[in-house]
Short mmCIF file of C-alpha atoms in Angstrom, two decimals:
data_model
loop_
_atom_site.label_atom_id
_atom_site.label_comp_id
_atom_site.label_asym_id
_atom_site.label_seq_id
_atom_site.Cartn_x
_atom_site.Cartn_y
_atom_site.Cartn_z
CA MET A 274 13.41 12.54 -7.97
CA ALA A 275 15.97 12.62 -5.18
CA GLY A 276 19.94 11.54 -5.60
CA ASP A 277 22.93 12.12 -3.98
CA LYS A 278 21.08 14.28 -1.14
CA CYS A 279 22.37 12.37 1.70
CA GLU A 280 25.56 13.94 1.88
CA PHE A 281 24.43 17.59 1.94
CA GLU A 282 21.53 17.05 4.71
CA GLU A 283 20.64 15.46 7.51
CA THR A 284 21.52 11.64 7.43
CA PHE A 285 18.74 9.14 8.81
CA SER A 286 19.96 5.25 10.46
CA PHE A 287 17.71 3.13 10.44
CA SER A 288 17.32 -0.26 12.49
CA PRO A 289 14.53 -3.16 11.95
CA VAL A 290 12.06 -3.93 14.72
CA PRO A 291 11.77 -7.44 14.50
CA SER A 292 9.54 -7.18 17.64
CA LYS A 293 6.99 -5.14 15.70
CA LYS A 294 4.68 -8.20 13.93
CA LEU A 295 1.98 -6.58 12.38
CA PRO A 296 -1.13 -7.98 13.58
CA PHE A 297 -2.45 -8.38 9.73
CA LEU A 298 0.02 -10.84 8.77
CA GLN A 299 -0.27 -13.20 11.75
CA ASP A 300 -3.98 -13.14 11.19
CA ARG A 301 -5.08 -16.46 9.68
CA GLU A 302 -8.21 -15.21 7.71
CA THR A 303 -6.18 -12.77 6.41
CA LEU A 304 -3.29 -14.05 5.33
CA GLU A 305 -6.16 -16.93 3.39
CA LEU A 306 -7.61 -14.05 1.47
CA PHE A 307 -3.93 -13.14 0.45
CA MET A 308 -4.23 -16.56 -0.76
CA LYS A 309 -7.00 -16.27 -2.70
CA TRP A 310 -6.34 -13.29 -4.09
CA SER A 311 -2.81 -14.66 -5.42
CA MET A 312 -0.97 -11.78 -3.17
CA LEU A 313 0.73 -14.01 -0.45
CA GLY A 314 4.28 -14.57 -0.13
CA ARG A 315 4.45 -10.99 -2.03
CA ILE A 316 2.97 -8.80 0.16
CA SER A 317 4.26 -8.10 3.18
CA ALA A 318 5.45 -5.23 5.99
CA GLN A 319 8.74 -4.24 7.19
CA ALA A 320 9.19 -1.82 10.50
CA TYR A 321 12.30 0.25 11.15
CA SER A 322 13.36 2.59 13.34
CA PHE A 323 15.12 6.16 12.59
CA ASP A 324 17.55 8.23 14.62
CA GLN A 325 16.77 11.81 13.42
CA CYS A 326 13.56 13.95 13.87
CA PHE A 327 11.11 13.64 10.53
CA TYR A 328 9.97 16.47 9.14
CA PRO A 329 7.56 15.81 5.95
CA TYR A 330 9.83 18.52 3.50
CA SER A 331 12.62 16.14 4.02
CA SER A 332 10.85 12.95 2.80
CA ASP A 333 12.90 12.56 -0.67
CA ASN A 334 15.87 12.86 1.78
CA PHE A 335 14.73 10.30 4.13
CA ALA A 336 13.43 8.03 1.23
CA LEU A 337 17.11 8.04 0.00
CA CYS A 338 18.58 7.65 2.98
CA PHE A 339 16.29 4.83 3.61
CA PHE A 340 17.45 2.66 0.38
CA ARG A 341 20.95 3.54 1.04
CA ASP A 342 21.28 2.09 4.77
CA PRO A 343 23.17 -1.22 5.42
CA ASN A 344 20.55 -2.27 8.06
CA VAL A 345 18.00 -1.69 5.32
CA VAL A 346 19.51 -3.15 2.18
CA SER A 347 21.02 -6.51 4.54
CA SER A 348 16.65 -6.56 5.28
CA LEU A 349 15.00 -6.01 2.02
CA GLY A 350 14.41 -8.16 -0.99
CA LYS A 351 12.82 -7.37 -4.72
CA MET A 352 11.00 -9.99 -6.67
CA GLU A 353 12.54 -11.87 -9.61
CA ALA A 354 11.14 -14.44 -11.30
CA GLY A 355 9.25 -15.80 -8.31
CA ALA A 356 11.56 -15.74 -5.59
CA TRP A 357 12.93 -12.77 -2.95
CA VAL A 358 16.56 -11.19 -3.95
CA PRO A 359 18.63 -9.18 -2.74
CA LEU A 360 18.92 -5.41 -3.93
CA ASP A 361 22.15 -6.39 -5.50
CA LYS A 362 23.47 -2.59 -7.17
CA PRO A 363 23.28 0.44 -5.22
CA VAL A 364 20.06 2.67 -4.77
CA VAL A 365 21.56 6.24 -6.81
CA SER A 366 18.07 7.82 -6.76
CA VAL A 367 14.08 8.13 -4.89
CA ALA A 368 11.02 8.61 -6.82
CA VAL A 369 8.92 10.18 -3.72
CA GLU A 370 4.85 10.60 -3.97
CA PRO A 371 3.20 11.54 -0.59
CA VAL A 372 -0.05 10.41 -0.33
CA PRO A 373 -2.95 11.92 1.66
CA CYS A 374 -3.59 9.69 4.72
CA THR A 375 -6.50 11.74 6.56
CA LYS A 376 -9.48 8.99 7.47
CA VAL A 377 -10.24 7.33 10.74
CA SER A 378 -13.13 5.76 9.74
CA MET A 379 -14.86 3.46 6.69
CA ALA A 380 -17.41 6.17 6.19
CA LEU A 381 -15.22 6.80 2.59
CA PHE A 382 -16.70 3.77 0.97
CA ASP A 383 -20.35 4.39 1.94
CA PRO A 384 -21.28 5.91 -2.01
CA ILE A 385 -20.91 1.80 -3.03
CA TYR A 386 -23.69 0.60 -0.84
CA SER A 387 -26.02 2.76 -2.83
CA CYS A 388 -25.22 3.20 -6.50
CA GLY A 389 -25.37 -0.40 -8.03
CA ILE A 390 -22.33 -1.78 -7.78
CA LEU A 391 -23.96 -4.01 -5.15
CA ARG A 392 -27.30 -5.60 -4.70
CA PRO A 393 -29.03 -5.13 -1.16
CA SER A 394 -27.58 -8.68 -0.13
CA GLY A 395 -23.96 -7.33 -0.49
CA HIS A 396 -23.14 -9.37 -3.50
CA ILE A 397 -21.25 -7.28 -6.42
CA VAL A 398 -22.87 -6.97 -9.35
CA LYS A 399 -20.89 -8.66 -12.30
CA CYS A 400 -20.84 -6.67 -15.74
CA PHE A 401 -19.61 -7.25 -19.38
CA HIS A 402 -16.29 -6.44 -20.14
CA ASP A 403 -14.09 -7.02 -23.71
CA VAL A 404 -10.82 -8.64 -22.35
CA TYR A 405 -12.10 -9.96 -18.33
CA PRO A 406 -13.99 -12.51 -18.62
CA ASP A 407 -15.07 -12.50 -15.05
CA TYR A 408 -15.74 -8.85 -14.19
CA ASP A 409 -17.66 -6.67 -12.17
CA GLU A 410 -19.13 -3.00 -11.18
CA LEU A 411 -16.96 -3.23 -8.51
CA ARG A 412 -13.68 -3.36 -10.18
CA GLN A 413 -14.95 -1.01 -12.79
CA MET A 414 -15.65 1.69 -10.60
CA LEU A 415 -12.10 1.31 -9.33
CA GLN A 416 -10.38 1.20 -12.68
CA GLU A 417 -12.01 2.44 -15.76
CA GLU A 418 -12.53 6.43 -16.14
CA ASP A 419 -15.06 6.06 -18.50
CA SER A 420 -17.23 3.93 -15.93
CA GLU A 421 -20.67 5.51 -14.88
CA GLN A 422 -19.74 5.03 -11.42
CA TYR A 423 -16.09 6.34 -11.69
CA CYS A 424 -17.23 9.38 -10.34
CA LEU A 425 -18.36 8.37 -7.63
CA PHE A 426 -15.27 9.36 -6.22
CA GLY A 427 -13.14 12.23 -6.78
CA ARG A 428 -9.24 12.66 -7.39
CA GLU A 429 -9.00 13.43 -3.62
CA GLU A 430 -10.67 10.23 -2.42
CA ARG A 431 -8.57 7.94 -5.02
CA ALA A 432 -5.65 10.20 -3.57
CA GLU A 433 -6.04 8.66 -0.54
CA LEU A 434 -4.22 5.75 1.02
CA LEU A 435 -7.15 3.93 2.65
CA PHE A 436 -8.81 4.16 -0.81
CA ARG A 437 -6.15 3.24 -2.72
CA LEU A 438 -5.67 -0.01 0.13
CA PHE A 439 -9.03 -0.80 -0.97
CA LYS A 440 -8.23 -1.12 -5.02
CA HIS A 441 -4.70 -3.17 -4.40
CA LEU A 442 -6.89 -5.83 -2.53
CA CYS A 443 -9.79 -5.80 -4.94
CA VAL A 444 -7.44 -5.67 -8.07
CA GLY A 445 -5.39 -8.35 -6.63
CA GLY A 446 -2.71 -10.39 -7.78
CA GLU A 447 -1.92 -12.77 -11.29
CA LEU A 448 -4.41 -15.26 -10.49
CA CYS A 449 -6.87 -13.56 -8.18
CA GLN A 450 -9.67 -15.43 -7.21
CA TYR A 451 -12.51 -12.24 -7.12
CA GLU A 452 -15.28 -12.36 -3.78
CA ASP A 453 -18.54 -12.14 -4.44
CA THR A 454 -19.11 -9.75 -1.70
CA VAL A 455 -17.83 -6.60 -0.69
CA ASN A 456 -17.36 -7.43 2.78
CA PRO A 457 -13.91 -9.36 2.67
CA TYR A 458 -12.16 -6.25 0.74
CA ILE A 459 -13.64 -3.60 3.04
CA SER A 460 -12.72 -5.65 6.46
CA THR A 461 -9.12 -6.57 4.94
CA THR A 462 -8.71 -3.43 4.40
CA LYS A 463 -9.90 -1.87 7.73
CA LYS A 464 -7.44 -4.61 9.59
CA ILE A 465 -4.35 -3.46 7.13
CA TYR A 466 -5.15 0.58 7.56
CA LYS A 467 -5.44 0.41 11.87
CA ASP A 468 -2.18 -1.80 11.42
CA LEU A 469 -0.08 0.88 9.09
CA ILE A 470 -1.25 3.98 10.59
CA SER A 471 -0.97 5.86 14.13
CA VAL A 472 -3.61 8.38 15.20
CA GLN A 473 -3.92 11.09 18.20
CA LYS A 474 -6.92 12.01 19.79
CA ASP A 475 -7.16 15.47 20.67
CA PRO A 476 -7.75 15.89 24.54
CA GLU A 477 -10.22 19.03 24.58
CA THR A 478 -12.13 17.77 20.84
CA LYS A 479 -11.58 14.41 21.48
CA LYS A 480 -11.39 14.31 17.66
CA ILE A 481 -9.12 11.81 16.24
CA SER A 482 -6.84 12.10 13.68
CA VAL A 483 -3.68 10.49 11.35
CA VAL A 484 0.17 11.30 12.28
CA SER A 485 1.19 9.59 9.88
CA THR A 486 3.02 10.80 6.56
CA VAL A 487 2.62 8.41 3.84
CA LEU A 488 5.04 7.97 0.58
CA LYS A 489 4.72 5.93 -1.78
CA VAL A 490 8.08 5.48 -3.15
CA CYS A 491 10.54 3.95 -6.18
CA ALA A 492 14.28 3.35 -6.04
CA TYR A 493 16.36 2.99 -9.03
CA ASN A 494 20.22 2.13 -9.52
CA GLU A 495 22.77 2.78 -12.20
CA SER A 496 21.12 0.41 -14.53
CA GLY A 497 17.25 2.17 -13.99
CA ARG A 498 14.12 1.17 -11.45
CA CYS A 499 14.86 -1.63 -9.47
CA TYR A 500 12.64 -1.33 -6.20
CA PRO A 501 9.42 -2.42 -5.49
CA GLY A 502 9.82 -3.71 -9.42
CA ARG A 503 11.91 -3.33 -12.51
CA GLN A 504 8.72 -2.59 -14.59
CA GLU A 505 5.58 0.42 -13.76
CA GLU A 506 2.73 -1.93 -12.62
CA ASP A 507 -0.53 -0.66 -10.46
CA GLN A 508 -0.23 -3.65 -8.43
CA THR A 509 3.67 -3.25 -7.83
CA PHE A 510 3.67 -1.01 -5.09
CA ALA A 511 6.01 0.16 -1.95
CA TYR A 512 4.91 2.80 0.47
CA LEU A 513 6.73 4.34 3.56
CA ILE A 514 4.74 5.21 6.50
CA VAL A 515 6.38 7.29 8.63
CA ASP A 516 5.39 7.98 12.77
CA PRO A 517 7.35 11.20 13.66
CA PHE A 518 6.58 10.80 17.14
CA LYS A 519 7.79 6.61 17.80
CA ARG A 520 10.21 7.37 15.09
CA HIS A 521 9.40 4.17 13.44
CA VAL A 522 8.71 3.76 9.78
CA THR A 523 6.89 0.91 8.52
CA LEU A 524 7.75 -0.49 4.48
CA PHE A 525 4.74 -1.55 3.14
CA TYR A 526 4.75 -3.04 -0.45
CA HIS A 527 3.59 -5.77 -3.00
CA SER A 528 4.85 -7.40 -6.23
CA TYR A 529 2.57 -8.51 -8.69
CA GLY A 530 2.66 -11.99 -10.07
CA VAL A 531 1.36 -15.56 -8.78
CA GLY A 532 1.06 -15.94 -5.08
CA THR A 533 1.77 -18.86 -3.18
CA PHE A 534 -1.38 -21.64 -2.37
CA THR A 535 -0.05 -22.87 0.75
CA LEU A 536 0.18 -20.80 4.31
#
């Protein structure tokens, strides 16, 4: 965990980039799905520019400077009792988890089409669960380590940002209305991923690769954990997606709960 590093290392300064509106946040079809999945009004993304060269080894310091920057603090909110409120106390430390981000196609999800999770029509197979009345094989594969299908994806694949995005959408918010077919999850994951990451093409091999560095972040003030939420919850998350060439960083976050019901 990083704390009190900004004084001894290079200090990053940040500025909001209001002109950079991510397309998925303006796409009506996506917003309607967020509403259906109880994530609308609780999932969003904000872009910032920064002023120094970014290197992955400086990730902890970068994240700490981010949450201490006045321009970030003034534009950032946390969800409490169903409303976004400003961070009321200074951030004293951060926990940073590097997130692998190497995928440039949706081929990662090919295994789910041939293993009994889906019917040939693309419909998700329903199954029994002790706790959840409306459960299915897809969420069971994503969440239950002892399920037959869990091993379809190894630890490395599950760690990838692309997989995490897919899982976040499939699990949804508190009053999520789950999809009968897999396509809305796949297509929305693709849209968001494409908007969040930056890629480049090798001029010789023509191979496309991801240039973004992705960090899962959690901030703490003197009272404890304060962002993205006080309680640890898989569906309350914050990722910093850094483009080191453009010197842009996007904060992508969600606070688990009951989403809004109107666009």
